[in-house]
Amino acid sequence: MRTIVVGSRQSALALTQTGQVIDDLKRLAKEHGLDYDFTVKKIVTKGDRILDVTLSKVGGKGLFVKEIEQAMLDGEIDMAVHSMKDMPSVLPEGLVSGAVPARKDPRDCLISKEGATLDDLPQGAKVGTSSLRRSSQLKAYRPDLQIDWIRGNIDSRIRKMEEGEFQAIILATAGLQRMGWEDRITSHLPVEISLPAVGQGALGIECRENDSELLHLLSLYNDEVTARTVAAERKFLSELNGGCQVPIGAYAILKNVDTGDSRGEQNVIQLTGMVGSPDGEIILKESAEGTDPESLGVEVAAKLKAKGAEKILAQVRG
Ligand SMILES: NCc1[nH]cc(CCC(=O)O)c1CC(=O)O
C-alpha cells in the first residue's frame, strides 16, 4: 500500500485543512476501492518565519508555498493543500493542480468584541486587517474608521482584538469555518461591500505532473463549479499581474441562464473584479458573463484597465 506524504505549513489553519482534505481523500479512495495511506510532513516557509513585517514588504507572492513546492519536486512530499488565495498563478515546471475541492463561504467577516456589525461600529473605531483589498473597500464604505495593520495567524489576531488592541478585525469566513470557530463571527460582509480575494474560500491541491496514480485519486475530488469560477478569478488576477498583496478582489459564480433558443439552459459564469486605491477614494468595479473562464478573466481585466486600474496598481507597487 502506498503512503502519500502530504506537506503542510505548521499553522493551525494549514494543518487543519490538510487534515480535512486527507479525511475526504481517504473516504473517496475507499469508495473507489483504492488503498492509500496518508501522512503529514510539516514544512516551515519563509512567510511563517517573517511575521513582524507587513507581507507586501517581503514580497507576498508565493511566500508560503515556495519551500513546499521544492520539497515536492525533490520527492520529499507527494502533494500539498494550499489556500487558493495564497497560491501563485504560475506553478513551477513539473507541478500541477490536481484538484480544486468545493469552495466554502467566500465572504469576509467581522469579529468585534461588543458584537457590533460593520454598520454599528462606533465612529473612528480601530479595525485590524492585513490586506490592502480589505482596507481599501472598508475605507470606501466607512471613511471614518481607523484601519490598522494586524499580522499573525487567525488565533493571534483574535487574541489581539480581545486584548483591546482593536475594536474589530476582518477575516475570511472560510478560515474560521475550517477551524470550527464560526461562532466567533459577528457579521458577514456582503460581497457588494467587500469583494473577496481571488480564490478566497477555496483550496488548491498541488502534486507532481507525473504522479498519475495520485492524479487519478485527486480527479475524483475536483469540484467542477469551483474549478471553473476560481479559474476565471485567477486569470483576471494574472492579467493585472496581481499577487495576494494588492488591492484587487474578484468573485465569480455560476448561473443557469436560459438562452431562449435551442441551446436551452447554459451554465454561465458571472465574474466581478475590483481594483481599489489604498485610501479607498477610488473603487473600480466591473462585471461580465461568459462560458469560458479564461476569456472572461481577460475581459473583466481589460474593462478595469480601460478605467485606469493599472495606474492605481503602479502607485501601490511603486
Ligand atoms: N491570507 C491569509 C489566509 N489565507 C487563507 C485564509 C483563509 C481563508 C481562505 O481559505 O480563503 C487566510 C486568512 C484570512 O484571510 O483571514
Coordinates of C-alpha atoms and ligand atoms in Angstrom, one line a residue:
M1 CA 0.0 0.0 0.0
R2 CA 1.3 3.4 -0.9
T3 CA 1.7 6.1 1.7
I4 CA 1.1 9.5 0.3
V5 CA 3.1 12.2 2.1
V6 CA 1.3 15.5 2.4
G7 CA 3.4 18.6 3.0
S8 CA 1.8 21.3 5.2
R9 CA 2.7 24.6 6.8
Q10 CA 2.6 24.2 10.5
S11 CA 0.0 26.9 11.2
A12 CA -3.2 25.7 12.8
L13 CA -5.2 26.5 9.7
A14 CA -2.9 24.8 7.3
L15 CA -2.7 21.6 9.4
T16 CA -6.5 21.6 9.9
Q17 CA -7.4 22.0 6.2
T18 CA -4.7 19.4 5.3
G19 CA -6.3 17.0 7.8
Q20 CA -9.7 17.6 6.4
V21 CA -8.6 17.0 2.8
I22 CA -6.9 13.8 3.9
D23 CA -10.1 12.6 5.6
D24 CA -12.0 13.4 2.3
L25 CA -9.4 11.6 0.2
K26 CA -9.4 8.5 2.5
R27 CA -13.2 8.3 2.1
L28 CA -13.0 8.8 -1.7
A29 CA -10.3 6.2 -2.0
K30 CA -12.3 3.7 0.0
E31 CA -15.4 4.3 -2.1
H32 CA -13.4 3.6 -5.3
G33 CA -11.7 0.5 -3.9
L34 CA -8.3 2.3 -3.8
D35 CA -5.9 1.6 -1.0
Y36 CA -3.8 4.5 0.2
D37 CA -2.4 5.7 3.5
F38 CA -1.6 9.3 4.2
T39 CA 1.0 11.0 6.4
V40 CA 1.6 14.7 7.1
K41 CA 5.1 16.4 6.9
K42 CA 5.3 19.9 8.4
I43 CA 7.3 22.4 6.5
V44 CA 8.4 25.9 7.7
T45 CA 8.0 28.5 5.0
K46 CA 9.6 32.0 4.6
G47 CA 6.2 33.5 5.3
D48 CA 6.0 31.7 8.6
R49 CA 9.4 32.9 9.7
I50 CA 8.9 36.6 8.9
L51 CA 5.9 37.6 10.9
D52 CA 6.9 41.0 12.1
V53 CA 7.0 42.8 8.7
T54 CA 4.0 43.6 6.5
L55 CA 3.7 40.9 3.9
S56 CA 3.8 43.3 1.0
K57 CA 7.3 44.5 2.1
V58 CA 8.8 41.0 2.0
G59 CA 7.3 40.2 -1.4
G60 CA 4.0 38.4 -0.7
K61 CA 3.8 36.3 -3.9
G62 CA 4.3 32.7 -3.2
L63 CA 5.8 33.3 0.2
F64 CA 4.0 30.4 1.8
V65 CA 4.4 27.9 -1.0
K66 CA 8.0 28.0 -2.3
E67 CA 9.6 25.6 0.2
I68 CA 6.7 23.3 -0.1
E69 CA 6.9 23.2 -3.9
Q70 CA 10.7 22.5 -3.7
A71 CA 10.0 19.5 -1.3
M72 CA 7.5 18.2 -3.8
L73 CA 9.9 18.4 -6.7
D74 CA 12.6 16.8 -4.5
G75 CA 10.2 13.9 -3.8
E76 CA 10.2 14.6 0.0
I77 CA 6.4 15.1 -0.2
D78 CA 3.8 14.0 -2.8
M79 CA 1.2 16.7 -2.5
A80 CA 0.2 19.8 -0.7
V81 CA -3.0 21.6 0.2
H82 CA -2.9 25.3 -0.2
S83 CA -5.4 28.1 0.4
M84 CA -6.2 29.0 -3.1
K85 CA -5.6 32.7 -2.4
D86 CA -2.0 32.1 -1.4
M87 CA -1.3 30.0 -4.5
P88 CA 0.8 31.8 -7.2
S89 CA -0.8 31.9 -10.6
V90 CA 2.1 30.1 -12.3
L91 CA 3.2 26.7 -10.9
P92 CA 6.8 25.6 -11.3
E93 CA 7.7 23.2 -14.1
G94 CA 6.8 19.6 -13.1
L95 CA 4.0 20.5 -10.7
V96 CA 0.3 20.7 -11.5
S97 CA -3.0 21.5 -9.8
G98 CA -4.5 18.1 -9.1
A99 CA -7.9 19.2 -7.8
V100 CA -9.9 22.2 -6.7
P101 CA -12.3 21.0 -4.0
A102 CA -15.7 22.6 -3.4
R103 CA -15.4 26.1 -2.2
K104 CA -16.6 27.3 1.3
D105 CA -18.1 30.7 2.1
P106 CA -16.0 33.2 0.1
R107 CA -17.1 36.3 2.2
D108 CA -15.0 38.3 4.6
C109 CA -16.4 38.6 8.0
L110 CA -16.1 40.9 11.0
I111 CA -15.3 39.9 14.5
S112 CA -15.9 42.5 17.1
K113 CA -15.7 42.5 20.8
E114 CA -19.1 44.0 21.5
G115 CA -20.7 42.1 18.7
A116 CA -21.1 45.2 16.6
T117 CA -21.7 44.8 12.8
L118 CA -19.8 47.0 10.4
D119 CA -22.7 49.5 10.3
D120 CA -22.9 50.0 14.0
L121 CA -19.2 50.1 14.8
P122 CA -18.6 53.5 16.6
Q123 CA -17.2 56.4 14.7
G124 CA -13.5 56.2 14.4
A125 CA -13.3 52.6 15.6
K126 CA -10.0 50.9 15.2
V127 CA -10.3 47.9 12.8
G128 CA -7.4 45.5 12.2
T129 CA -6.7 43.9 8.8
S130 CA -3.5 43.0 6.9
S131 CA -5.0 43.2 3.4
L132 CA -4.9 46.2 1.1
R133 CA -8.0 44.8 -0.6
R134 CA -10.0 44.8 2.7
S135 CA -8.7 48.2 3.9
S136 CA -9.5 49.9 0.6
Q137 CA -13.1 48.7 0.5
L138 CA -13.6 49.3 4.2
K139 CA -12.4 52.9 3.9
A140 CA -14.6 53.4 0.9
Y141 CA -17.7 52.2 2.9
R142 CA -16.8 53.7 6.3
P143 CA -14.2 56.5 5.8
D144 CA -14.3 57.3 9.5
L145 CA -12.8 54.0 10.6
Q146 CA -9.2 53.8 11.7
I147 CA -7.8 50.9 9.8
D148 CA -4.6 49.5 11.2
W149 CA -2.3 46.6 10.2
I150 CA -2.5 43.3 12.1
R151 CA -0.5 40.3 11.3
G152 CA -0.2 36.7 12.5
N153 CA -2.3 33.6 12.4
I154 CA -6.1 33.7 12.9
D155 CA -5.8 32.8 16.5
S156 CA -3.3 35.5 17.4
R157 CA -5.3 38.1 15.5
I158 CA -8.4 37.2 17.5
R159 CA -6.4 37.4 20.7
K160 CA -5.0 40.9 19.8
M161 CA -8.6 42.1 19.4
E162 CA -9.7 40.5 22.7
E163 CA -6.8 42.2 24.5
G164 CA -8.2 45.5 23.2
E165 CA -5.7 46.4 20.5
F166 CA -8.6 46.6 18.0
Q167 CA -12.3 47.1 18.3
A168 CA -12.8 44.7 15.4
I169 CA -10.9 42.6 12.9
I170 CA -11.7 41.4 9.4
L171 CA -11.0 37.8 8.5
A172 CA -12.1 35.3 5.9
T173 CA -15.2 33.3 6.8
A174 CA -13.8 30.1 5.3
G175 CA -10.7 30.0 7.6
L176 CA -12.9 30.3 10.7
Q177 CA -15.3 27.7 9.4
R178 CA -12.4 25.3 8.8
M179 CA -11.1 25.9 12.3
G180 CA -14.6 25.3 13.8
W181 CA -14.6 28.9 15.1
E182 CA -17.6 30.1 13.2
D183 CA -19.3 31.2 16.4
R184 CA -16.7 34.0 16.7
I185 CA -18.1 35.7 13.6
T186 CA -20.1 38.8 14.5
S187 CA -21.3 39.5 10.9
H188 CA -20.6 38.7 7.3
L189 CA -19.5 41.4 4.9
P190 CA -21.7 41.2 1.7
V191 CA -19.6 40.8 -1.5
E192 CA -21.1 44.1 -2.7
I193 CA -19.2 45.9 0.2
S194 CA -16.1 43.7 0.4
L195 CA -15.4 41.8 -2.8
P196 CA -13.4 38.7 -1.7
A197 CA -9.8 37.9 -2.6
V198 CA -9.3 35.8 -5.7
G199 CA -9.9 32.2 -4.7
Q200 CA -11.0 33.0 -1.2
G201 CA -12.7 30.1 0.5
A202 CA -11.3 27.6 -2.0
L203 CA -8.3 25.2 -1.7
G204 CA -5.9 24.1 -4.3
I205 CA -4.1 20.7 -4.3
E206 CA -0.8 20.6 -5.9
C207 CA 1.2 17.5 -6.9
R208 CA 3.8 16.3 -9.4
E209 CA 2.6 16.1 -13.0
N210 CA 4.0 12.6 -13.5
D211 CA 2.2 11.1 -10.4
S212 CA -0.7 9.6 -12.4
E213 CA -1.8 7.4 -9.5
L214 CA -2.4 10.4 -7.2
L215 CA -3.7 12.5 -10.1
H216 CA -6.4 9.9 -10.6
L217 CA -7.5 10.0 -7.0
L218 CA -7.5 13.8 -7.0
S219 CA -9.6 14.0 -10.1
L220 CA -12.4 12.3 -8.2
Y221 CA -12.1 15.1 -5.6
N222 CA -12.3 18.0 -8.1
D223 CA -15.3 20.3 -7.9
E224 CA -16.1 21.5 -11.5
V225 CA -18.1 24.6 -10.4
T226 CA -15.3 25.8 -8.1
A227 CA -12.6 25.0 -10.5
R228 CA -14.2 27.0 -13.3
T229 CA -15.2 30.0 -11.2
V230 CA -11.8 30.2 -9.5
A231 CA -10.1 29.8 -12.9
A232 CA -11.9 33.0 -14.1
E233 CA -10.9 34.9 -10.9
R234 CA -7.3 33.7 -11.2
K235 CA -7.0 34.6 -14.9
F236 CA -8.3 38.1 -14.0
L237 CA -5.7 38.5 -11.3
S238 CA -2.8 37.3 -13.5
E239 CA -4.0 39.7 -16.3
L240 CA -3.4 42.5 -13.8
N241 CA -0.1 41.0 -12.6
G242 CA -1.5 40.8 -9.1
G243 CA -0.4 38.7 -6.2
C244 CA -2.2 38.5 -2.9
Q245 CA -0.8 41.7 -1.6
V246 CA -2.6 44.1 -4.0
P247 CA -5.9 45.9 -3.6
I248 CA -7.6 43.5 -6.0
G249 CA -10.7 41.5 -5.5
A250 CA -12.7 39.2 -7.7
Y251 CA -15.7 36.9 -7.3
A252 CA -17.3 34.5 -9.8
I253 CA -20.4 32.5 -9.6
L254 CA -22.1 30.0 -11.9
K255 CA -25.6 30.8 -13.0
N256 CA -28.0 28.8 -15.0
V257 CA -29.1 31.1 -17.8
D258 CA -31.9 30.3 -20.2
T259 CA -30.6 31.1 -23.7
G260 CA -34.1 31.2 -25.1
D261 CA -33.1 29.2 -28.1
S262 CA -32.3 25.6 -29.0
R263 CA -29.2 25.6 -26.7
G264 CA -31.6 25.6 -23.7
E265 CA -30.2 26.3 -20.2
Q266 CA -26.5 27.1 -20.1
N267 CA -24.0 27.4 -17.3
V268 CA -22.8 30.9 -17.4
I269 CA -20.0 32.3 -15.2
Q270 CA -20.6 35.8 -13.9
L271 CA -17.3 37.4 -12.8
T272 CA -16.9 40.7 -10.9
G273 CA -13.5 42.3 -10.5
M274 CA -12.3 45.2 -8.4
V275 CA -9.3 47.4 -8.1
G276 CA -9.2 50.0 -5.3
S277 CA -6.8 52.7 -4.2
P278 CA -5.4 52.0 -0.7
D279 CA -7.1 55.1 0.7
G280 CA -10.5 53.9 -0.5
E281 CA -11.1 57.0 -2.6
I282 CA -11.3 55.1 -5.8
I283 CA -13.1 51.7 -6.2
L284 CA -13.2 50.4 -9.8
K285 CA -15.5 47.6 -10.3
E286 CA -16.6 45.7 -13.5
S287 CA -18.6 42.5 -14.3
A288 CA -19.1 40.3 -17.3
E289 CA -20.7 37.0 -18.1
G290 CA -19.4 34.2 -20.3
T291 CA -18.8 30.4 -20.6
D292 CA -15.0 30.4 -20.9
P293 CA -13.2 31.2 -17.6
E294 CA -10.0 32.4 -19.2
S295 CA -11.6 34.8 -21.7
L296 CA -13.9 36.1 -19.0
G297 CA -10.9 36.9 -16.8
V298 CA -9.2 38.7 -19.6
E299 CA -12.4 40.6 -20.4
V300 CA -13.1 41.9 -16.9
A301 CA -9.4 42.8 -16.5
A302 CA -9.5 44.8 -19.8
K303 CA -12.6 46.7 -18.6
L304 CA -10.8 47.7 -15.5
K305 CA -7.6 48.6 -17.3
A306 CA -9.7 50.9 -19.5
K307 CA -10.9 52.6 -16.3
G308 CA -7.3 53.2 -15.1
A309 CA -6.7 50.2 -12.9
E310 CA -3.1 49.9 -13.9
K311 CA -2.3 53.4 -12.8
I312 CA -3.7 52.6 -9.3
L313 CA -1.7 49.4 -9.1
A314 CA 1.5 51.0 -10.3
Q315 CA 1.2 53.6 -7.5
V316 CA 0.7 50.8 -4.9
R317 CA 3.7 48.8 -6.2
G318 CA 5.8 52.0 -6.5
Ligands
LIG1 N1 -4.1 35.5 3.8 C1 -4.1 34.5 4.8 C2 -5.2 33.5 4.6 N2 -5.1 32.6 3.6 C3 -6.2 31.8 3.6 C4 -7.0 32.2 4.6 C5 -8.3 31.6 5.0 C6 -9.4 31.8 4.0 C7 -9.3 31.1 2.7 O1 -9.1 29.8 2.7 O2 -9.6 31.7 1.7 C8 -6.4 33.3 5.3 C9 -6.9 34.0 6.5 C10 -7.7 35.2 6.2 O3 -7.6 35.9 5.2 O4 -8.5 35.6 7.1

